[in-house]
Coordinates of C-alpha atoms and ligand atoms in Angstrom, one line a residue:
X8 CA -5.5 -141.1 28.9
X9 CA -6.7 -144.1 30.7
X10 CA -6.8 -144.3 34.5
X11 CA -3.9 -146.6 34.5
X12 CA -1.7 -144.4 32.5
X13 CA -2.5 -141.4 34.6
X14 CA -1.9 -143.3 37.7
X15 CA 1.3 -144.9 36.3
X16 CA 3.0 -141.4 36.5
X17 CA 2.0 -140.9 40.3
X18 CA 4.0 -141.4 43.5
X19 CA 2.3 -142.1 46.7
X20 CA 4.1 -141.8 50.0
X21 CA 2.4 -144.3 52.6
X22 CA 3.6 -143.3 56.1
X23 CA 2.9 -146.1 58.7
X24 CA 4.4 -147.3 62.1
X25 CA 2.9 -150.6 61.9
X26 CA 4.4 -152.7 59.2
X27 CA 2.3 -155.6 58.0
X28 CA -1.1 -156.1 56.7
X29 CA -2.8 -152.8 56.6
X30 CA 0.3 -151.2 54.9
X31 CA 0.4 -154.1 52.4
X32 CA -3.3 -153.7 51.6
X33 CA -2.7 -150.0 50.7
X34 CA 0.4 -150.7 48.7
X35 CA -1.4 -153.5 46.8
X36 CA -4.2 -151.1 46.0
X37 CA -1.6 -148.7 44.6
X38 CA 0.0 -151.5 42.7
X39 CA -3.2 -152.3 41.1
X40 CA -3.2 -148.9 39.5
X41 CA 0.5 -149.0 38.5
X42 CA 1.2 -146.1 41.1
X43 CA 4.7 -146.1 42.5
X44 CA 4.6 -146.4 46.5
X45 CA 7.3 -145.0 48.7
X46 CA 7.2 -146.0 52.4
X47 CA 8.0 -143.8 55.2
X48 CA 8.3 -145.6 58.6
X49 CA 9.8 -145.5 62.0
X50 CA 10.2 -149.3 61.8
X51 CA 12.5 -149.2 58.9
X52 CA 14.7 -151.7 60.5
X53 CA 11.9 -154.1 60.4
X54 CA 10.8 -153.5 57.0
X55 CA 10.9 -156.5 54.7
X56 CA 10.8 -154.1 51.6
X57 CA 8.5 -156.3 49.7
X58 CA 8.2 -153.9 46.8
X59 CA 11.9 -153.3 46.6
X60 CA 11.3 -149.5 47.3
X61 CA 13.8 -148.0 49.7
X62 CA 11.8 -146.9 52.7
X63 CA 12.4 -143.5 54.4
X64 CA 13.4 -144.0 58.0
X65 CA 11.5 -141.3 60.0
X66 CA 10.8 -140.3 63.5
X67 CA 7.1 -139.7 63.7
X68 CA 7.4 -138.4 67.3
X69 CA 9.4 -135.5 65.9
X70 CA 7.1 -134.3 63.1
X71 CA 9.0 -131.3 62.1
X72 CA 12.1 -133.3 61.5
X73 CA 10.1 -136.1 59.6
X74 CA 8.5 -133.7 57.5
X75 CA 12.1 -132.0 56.6
X76 CA 13.2 -135.5 55.7
X77 CA 10.3 -136.1 53.4
X78 CA 10.8 -132.8 51.7
X79 CA 14.5 -133.7 51.3
X80 CA 13.4 -136.9 49.7
X81 CA 10.9 -135.4 47.5
X82 CA 13.8 -133.5 45.8
X83 CA 15.0 -136.6 44.3
X84 CA 12.1 -138.7 44.1
X85 CA 8.5 -137.1 43.3
X86 CA 5.8 -137.4 45.7
X87 CA 2.3 -136.5 44.5
X88 CA 0.3 -137.6 47.7
X89 CA 0.6 -138.7 51.2
X90 CA -1.5 -141.3 53.1
X91 CA -0.9 -141.7 56.8
X92 CA -2.0 -145.0 58.2
X93 CA -2.7 -145.1 62.0
X94 CA -2.5 -142.0 64.3
X95 CA 1.1 -141.8 64.8
X96 CA 2.4 -140.5 61.4
X97 CA -0.5 -138.1 60.8
X98 CA 1.2 -134.8 62.0
X99 CA 4.4 -135.5 60.0
X100 CA 2.2 -136.3 57.0
X101 CA 0.4 -132.9 57.2
X102 CA 3.5 -130.9 57.7
X103 CA 5.3 -132.6 54.9
X104 CA 2.1 -132.2 52.6
X105 CA 2.0 -128.4 53.5
X106 CA 5.7 -127.9 52.8
X107 CA 5.2 -129.8 49.4
X108 CA 2.2 -128.1 48.4
X109 CA 0.1 -131.5 48.6
X110 CA -3.5 -131.2 49.4
X111 CA -4.0 -132.4 53.1
X112 CA -5.6 -131.1 56.3
X113 CA -3.6 -128.2 57.8
X114 CA -1.0 -129.4 60.2
X115 CA -2.6 -127.4 63.3
X116 CA -5.9 -129.2 62.7
X117 CA -4.2 -132.7 62.5
X118 CA -2.2 -131.8 65.6
X119 CA -5.5 -131.0 67.4
X120 CA -6.9 -134.4 66.6
X121 CA -3.9 -136.2 67.6
X122 CA -4.2 -135.2 71.3
X123 CA -7.3 -136.5 72.9
X124 CA -7.2 -133.6 75.3
X125 CA -6.8 -131.0 72.7
X126 CA -9.3 -132.3 70.5
X127 CA -11.9 -132.4 73.5
X128 CA -11.0 -128.8 74.2
X129 CA -11.6 -127.6 70.7
X130 CA -14.9 -129.4 70.3
X131 CA -16.2 -128.1 73.7
X132 CA -15.4 -124.7 72.7
X133 CA -17.4 -125.1 69.5
X134 CA -20.3 -126.3 71.7
X135 CA -20.1 -129.9 70.4
X136 CA -21.4 -132.7 72.5
X137 CA -18.4 -134.1 74.4
X138 CA -18.3 -135.5 77.7
X139 CA -17.1 -133.5 80.6
X140 CA -13.3 -133.9 81.0
X141 CA -10.2 -132.8 82.7
X142 CA -6.6 -134.1 82.6
X143 CA -3.9 -134.8 85.2
X144 CA -0.2 -135.9 85.2
X145 CA 1.0 -139.2 86.8
X146 CA 3.0 -137.1 89.0
X147 CA 0.0 -136.0 91.0
X148 CA -1.2 -138.3 93.8
X149 CA -4.2 -140.0 92.6
X150 CA -6.0 -139.3 95.9
X151 CA -5.9 -135.6 95.0
X152 CA -7.1 -136.1 91.5
X153 CA -10.0 -138.3 92.9
X154 CA -11.6 -135.2 94.4
X155 CA -12.3 -133.9 90.8
X156 CA -13.8 -137.2 89.5
X157 CA -17.5 -137.8 88.9
X158 CA -18.4 -141.5 88.5
X159 CA -18.8 -143.4 86.2
X160 CA -15.8 -142.0 84.3
X161 CA -13.3 -143.3 81.6
X162 CA -9.5 -142.9 82.0
X163 CA -7.3 -142.8 79.0
X164 CA -3.8 -141.8 77.8
X165 CA -3.8 -138.9 75.3
X166 CA -2.3 -140.3 72.1
X167 CA -2.5 -144.1 72.1
X168 CA -5.2 -145.7 69.8
X169 CA -7.2 -148.9 69.4
X170 CA -8.7 -148.6 72.9
X171 CA -5.3 -149.4 74.4
X172 CA -5.2 -148.0 78.1
X173 CA -8.8 -147.0 78.0
X174 CA -10.5 -148.0 81.3
X175 CA -13.9 -147.3 82.7
X176 CA -14.0 -146.7 86.6
X177 CA -17.2 -146.6 88.7
X178 CA -15.7 -145.8 91.9
X179 CA -12.7 -144.4 93.8
X180 CA -11.1 -147.9 94.2
X181 CA -11.6 -148.7 90.5
X182 CA -10.3 -145.3 89.5
X183 CA -7.0 -145.9 91.6
X184 CA -6.4 -149.2 90.1
X185 CA -7.2 -148.1 86.5
X186 CA -4.6 -145.3 87.0
X187 CA -2.0 -147.8 88.3
X188 CA -2.6 -150.1 85.4
X189 CA -2.3 -147.3 82.7
X190 CA 0.8 -146.1 84.4
X191 CA 2.4 -149.6 84.3
X192 CA 1.5 -149.8 80.7
X193 CA 2.9 -146.4 79.8
X194 CA 6.1 -147.5 81.7
X195 CA 6.7 -150.4 79.4
X196 CA 9.5 -150.2 77.1
X197 CA 7.3 -150.7 74.0
X198 CA 5.4 -147.5 74.9
X199 CA 8.5 -145.3 76.3
X200 CA 10.2 -146.0 73.0
X201 CA 7.6 -144.2 71.1
X202 CA 8.6 -141.0 72.8
X203 CA 5.2 -139.7 72.4
X204 CA 4.7 -136.3 74.1
X205 CA 2.7 -136.3 77.2
X206 CA 2.9 -139.9 77.9
X207 CA 2.6 -139.2 81.6
X208 CA -0.6 -137.1 81.1
X209 CA -4.1 -138.9 81.4
X210 CA -7.6 -137.8 80.4
X211 CA -10.5 -138.4 82.7
X212 CA -14.0 -138.1 81.0
X213 CA -17.6 -138.8 81.8
X214 CA -18.8 -142.2 80.8
X215 CA -21.3 -141.8 78.0
X216 CA -23.9 -144.7 77.9
X217 CA -25.4 -145.5 74.6
X218 CA -24.9 -147.2 71.3
X219 CA -21.7 -146.7 69.5
X220 CA -21.1 -146.2 65.9
X221 CA -18.1 -145.5 63.5
X222 CA -18.1 -143.1 60.5
X223 CA -15.8 -143.8 57.6
X224 CA -15.4 -140.9 55.3
X225 CA -13.3 -138.7 53.1
X226 CA -12.9 -134.9 53.2
X227 CA -12.6 -132.7 50.1
X228 CA -12.3 -129.0 50.4
X229 CA -13.6 -129.5 54.0
X230 CA -16.7 -131.2 52.7
X231 CA -17.4 -134.7 54.4
X232 CA -18.6 -137.6 52.2
X233 CA -19.8 -140.4 54.5
X234 CA -18.7 -143.6 52.9
X235 CA -20.0 -145.8 55.6
X236 CA -21.9 -145.7 59.1
X237 CA -20.9 -149.0 61.1
X238 CA -23.0 -150.1 64.0
X239 CA -21.2 -151.5 66.7
X240 CA -23.6 -154.1 67.9
X241 CA -21.8 -155.3 71.0
X242 CA -22.6 -153.5 74.3
X243 CA -19.3 -151.8 74.9
X244 CA -19.7 -151.0 78.6
X245 CA -16.3 -151.5 79.8
X246 CA -14.1 -151.7 81.9
X247 CA -12.1 -152.3 78.8
X248 CA -13.3 -151.5 75.2
X249 CA -11.7 -153.9 72.9
X250 CA -13.5 -153.5 69.6
X251 CA -15.2 -156.6 68.0
X252 CA -18.1 -156.3 65.6
X253 CA -18.7 -153.6 62.8
X254 CA -21.6 -153.9 60.6
X255 CA -23.1 -151.7 57.9
X256 CA -25.5 -150.3 56.7
X257 CA -26.5 -149.0 60.1
X258 CA -29.7 -150.0 61.9
X259 CA -30.2 -146.8 63.5
X260 CA -33.3 -144.7 62.5
X261 CA -33.0 -142.3 59.6
X262 CA -33.3 -139.4 62.1
X263 CA -30.4 -140.9 64.4
X264 CA -28.3 -141.4 61.4
X265 CA -28.9 -137.9 60.2
X266 CA -28.0 -136.5 63.7
X267 CA -24.6 -138.5 63.6
X268 CA -23.9 -137.2 60.2
X269 CA -24.7 -133.6 61.1
X270 CA -22.5 -134.1 64.3
X271 CA -19.7 -135.4 62.2
X272 CA -19.8 -132.4 59.9
X273 CA -19.8 -130.1 62.8
X274 CA -16.8 -131.6 64.3
X275 CA -15.0 -131.4 60.9
X276 CA -15.7 -127.8 60.6
X277 CA -14.8 -127.1 64.3
X278 CA -11.5 -129.1 63.9
X279 CA -10.7 -127.3 60.5
X280 CA -10.1 -130.6 58.8
X281 CA -10.2 -130.2 55.1
X282 CA -8.8 -133.1 53.1
X283 CA -8.2 -136.9 53.2
X284 CA -9.6 -139.9 55.0
X285 CA -11.7 -139.6 58.2
X286 CA -12.5 -142.0 60.8
X287 CA -14.8 -141.1 63.7
X288 CA -16.8 -142.6 66.6
X289 CA -19.8 -141.5 68.2
X290 CA -22.3 -142.7 70.9
X291 CA -26.0 -142.1 70.7
X292 CA -28.5 -142.1 73.5
X293 CA -31.6 -140.2 74.1
X294 CA -29.8 -136.8 74.6
X295 CA -28.5 -137.3 71.0
X296 CA -25.0 -138.0 69.6
X297 CA -21.8 -137.7 71.5
X298 CA -18.4 -137.3 70.1
X299 CA -16.0 -140.2 71.1
X300 CA -13.2 -139.3 68.6
X301 CA -12.3 -138.0 65.2
X302 CA -9.3 -138.9 63.4
X303 CA -7.8 -137.7 60.0
X304 CA -7.0 -141.3 58.8
X305 CA -8.6 -144.5 57.5
X306 CA -10.1 -147.0 59.6
X307 CA -7.5 -149.4 61.0
X308 CA -6.5 -153.1 60.5
X309 CA -8.0 -154.9 57.7
X310 CA -11.4 -153.6 58.4
X311 CA -11.5 -151.4 55.2
X312 CA -11.8 -154.6 53.2
X313 CA -15.3 -154.8 54.1
X314 CA -16.3 -151.8 52.1
X315 CA -16.4 -152.0 48.2
X316 CA -17.4 -149.4 45.7
X317 CA -18.7 -149.1 42.2
X318 CA -19.4 -151.8 39.6
X319 CA -16.0 -153.3 39.9
X320 CA -16.2 -153.5 43.7
X321 CA -13.1 -151.7 44.3
X322 CA -11.9 -151.8 48.0
X323 CA -11.8 -148.8 50.3
X324 CA -8.1 -148.8 50.1
X325 CA -8.3 -148.4 46.2
X326 CA -10.9 -145.6 46.7
X327 CA -8.7 -143.8 49.1
X328 CA -5.6 -144.0 46.9
X329 CA -7.6 -142.5 44.0
X330 CA -9.0 -140.0 46.3
X331 CA -5.6 -138.5 47.6
X332 CA -4.1 -138.7 44.0
X333 CA -7.4 -137.0 42.5
X334 CA -8.0 -139.9 40.3
X335 CA -11.2 -140.9 38.7
X336 CA -13.1 -143.6 40.6
X337 CA -12.7 -141.8 43.8
X338 CA -16.4 -140.7 43.5
X339 CA -17.7 -144.3 43.3
X340 CA -20.7 -145.2 45.5
X341 CA -20.5 -147.9 48.1
X342 CA -22.3 -151.2 47.1
X343 CA -25.6 -151.7 48.6
X344 CA -25.1 -154.9 50.4
X345 CA -24.9 -155.6 54.0
X346 CA -21.5 -156.3 55.4
X347 CA -19.8 -156.7 58.6
X348 CA -16.2 -157.5 60.2
X349 CA -15.2 -158.9 63.4
X350 CA -11.9 -157.9 64.9
X351 CA -11.4 -161.3 66.6
X352 CA -11.1 -160.5 70.3
X353 CA -8.1 -161.6 72.4
X354 CA -9.5 -163.5 75.4
X355 CA -6.5 -163.6 77.5
X356 CA -2.9 -162.4 77.2
X357 CA -0.5 -165.0 76.3
X358 CA 1.6 -166.9 73.6
X359 CA -0.7 -167.5 70.5
X360 CA -0.3 -171.2 69.6
X361 CA -2.8 -171.3 66.9
X362 CA -6.4 -171.7 66.1
X363 CA -8.6 -174.6 65.4
X364 CA -12.0 -174.5 63.6
X365 CA -10.9 -172.1 61.0
X366 CA -12.5 -174.3 58.1
X367 CA -16.0 -174.6 60.0
X368 CA -15.9 -170.8 60.7
X369 CA -15.1 -170.0 57.0
X370 CA -17.8 -172.2 56.0
X371 CA -20.5 -170.4 57.9
X372 CA -23.1 -169.0 55.3
X373 CA -22.2 -165.2 54.9
X374 CA -18.6 -165.5 55.8
X375 CA -16.5 -164.5 52.9
X376 CA -13.1 -164.4 54.5
X377 CA -11.1 -165.0 57.5
X378 CA -7.5 -163.9 58.3
X379 CA -5.7 -164.6 61.4
X380 CA -3.0 -161.9 61.5
X381 CA -1.2 -162.7 64.7
X382 CA 1.8 -165.0 64.0
X383 CA 1.9 -168.3 65.8
X384 CA 4.3 -168.2 68.9
X385 CA 3.9 -164.5 69.2
X386 CA 2.8 -162.9 72.5
X387 CA -0.5 -161.1 72.3
X388 CA -1.9 -158.9 74.9
X389 CA -5.5 -158.7 76.0
X390 CA -7.1 -155.3 76.6
X391 CA -6.5 -152.8 78.1
X392 CA -2.7 -153.5 77.6
X393 CA -3.5 -154.8 74.1
X394 CA -3.7 -153.1 70.7
X395 CA -3.7 -155.8 68.1
X396 CA -6.5 -158.2 67.3
X397 CA -6.0 -161.9 66.6
X398 CA -7.4 -161.5 63.1
X399 CA -10.5 -160.5 61.2
X400 CA -13.7 -162.3 60.0
X401 CA -15.6 -160.8 57.2
X402 CA -19.3 -161.4 56.3
X403 CA -21.5 -160.1 53.5
X404 CA -25.3 -160.9 53.7
X405 CA -28.7 -159.9 52.7
X406 CA -29.1 -157.9 55.9
X407 CA -27.1 -156.3 58.8
X408 CA -28.6 -158.8 61.1
X409 CA -27.5 -161.9 59.0
X410 CA -24.1 -160.3 58.6
X411 CA -23.9 -159.9 62.3
X412 CA -25.1 -163.4 63.2
X413 CA -22.8 -164.8 60.6
X414 CA -19.8 -163.3 62.4
X415 CA -21.1 -164.5 65.8
X416 CA -21.5 -168.2 64.6
X417 CA -18.3 -168.1 62.8
X418 CA -16.5 -166.9 66.0
X419 CA -18.2 -169.5 68.2
X420 CA -16.4 -172.1 66.0
X421 CA -13.0 -170.9 66.6
X422 CA -10.9 -172.5 69.3
X423 CA -8.0 -170.3 70.1
X424 CA -4.8 -171.8 71.7
X425 CA -3.3 -169.0 73.8
X426 CA -1.0 -170.1 76.7
X427 CA -0.1 -168.0 79.6
X428 CA 3.5 -166.6 79.6
X429 CA 5.4 -167.4 82.7
X430 CA 6.1 -164.3 84.4
X431 CA 9.8 -163.8 85.1
X432 CA 10.1 -162.1 88.6
X433 CA 13.1 -160.6 90.2
X434 CA 15.4 -163.4 91.5
X435 CA 15.5 -162.0 94.9
X436 CA 12.2 -160.2 95.5
X437 CA 10.1 -162.2 93.0
X438 CA 8.6 -158.8 92.0
X439 CA 7.5 -158.6 88.3
X440 CA 8.9 -155.9 86.2
X441 CA 6.7 -152.7 85.9
X442 CA 4.3 -152.9 82.9
X443 CA 4.2 -156.6 82.5
X444 CA 0.7 -157.4 81.6
X445 CA -1.2 -159.3 84.2
X446 CA -2.4 -162.7 82.9
Ligands
ADP26 P1 -8.9 -145.0 70.9 O1 -8.4 -143.7 70.2 O2 -7.7 -145.5 71.7 O3 -9.7 -145.8 70.2 P2 -11.1 -143.7 72.2 O4 -10.9 -142.6 73.2 O5 -11.8 -143.7 71.1 O6 -9.6 -144.3 72.3 O7 -11.8 -144.8 73.3 C1 -11.9 -146.1 72.8 C2 -13.2 -146.8 73.2 O8 -13.6 -146.5 74.5 C3 -14.4 -146.0 72.4 O9 -14.5 -146.6 71.2 C4 -15.6 -146.2 73.4 O10 -16.2 -147.6 73.2 C5 -14.9 -146.2 74.7 N1 -15.0 -144.8 75.4 C6 -13.9 -144.0 75.3 N2 -14.4 -142.8 75.9 C7 -15.6 -143.1 76.4 C8 -16.6 -142.4 77.1 N3 -16.3 -141.0 77.5 N4 -17.9 -142.8 77.4 C9 -18.1 -144.1 76.9 N5 -17.2 -144.8 76.3 C10 -16.0 -144.4 76.1

């Protein structure tokens, strides 16, 4: 039977909180193979249902319930595989998969990854290189917490992603204002409505200097296959950690790359992850590799577009769809060319009114695609409150250096029009509502 015929009989459940370009990329990959996609989301009321599939309304913060809902739906609508996009749906995905007998990492392993604190605790117990850390709740007085902090440190919430709310502090004053800023962020309605457990708990960890890399991989029976090792050539020294450029192949030495691969494999074993996509971040310095985080999900945003596999240059989304459904083509090797992606940074919070210079940027040699993903007139927040990029620039070139410089040259041609939002203060006191991003 041809790949298309085998695939045509398959049903893939895509779980996602963010509706938009990443979900669409995966649905398109499935559609290319004739696979039926069913969406499960906690944003169903916003779903534009482009594939005319009724989406399952789920609450990812109540994974047991969400899994039961999926199992109920599976009685009338077959589900052969589940892919979770982003961190939020991973536990519901793992629980539903376990109940339906679908290959997936065990729910306990996925739960461990979902909390930055739990993940650190398990990795430290396994003797893996993680920074020193402790957690505290926002009910404690920062003054009392301060006694335990060693500087420089990084303060972060337990379950957010995309570096949202991650702040470096070098002294007591910076620590106190970082905690206040994270508290204000966590009190915003946008985050309160997620009802994530332990939103009031923060993690404090030692700041790890060094170069940062991201590993993109897939797991099969606990074996990690590394699909790409990305360098992050910007110096990510804080105080905020907005991502920008990812370039592959890595320019680290063979020995450094091997050390990172070994560390990634040890993390997978310690966390007891077994199946599905994996995205992990590490820093490397003279002491060796350090684990920043390991997540059982694919890379976010549109970044996956930068990776292509096999003679037909299928995208990472296509490879992952084949992988979770056990279809042929999942073993294809990544093309040998250098490639890079820039998550276009948000220079300041405000209303996005458009961008000039797109044509010049797209015309830079090596730039193969540019996509602005923020809608004109939408509010966009800069880091640490922010969690979405303005868009993405993609480059392919003869070497990683050339890919990186194409991205930088193209980015320099963009003139972003972001207008400050007028803060609406209290009519009597003039005070701003808690959590309003400070422009
Ligand atoms: P998220 O899951 O939101 O991306 P991370 O814990 O991965 O949060 O942190 C985001 C970024 O912040 C990392 O990619 C890294 O650049 C920086 N960072 C986080 N923790 C540390 C640390 N302990 N030392 C140095 N940098 C850190």
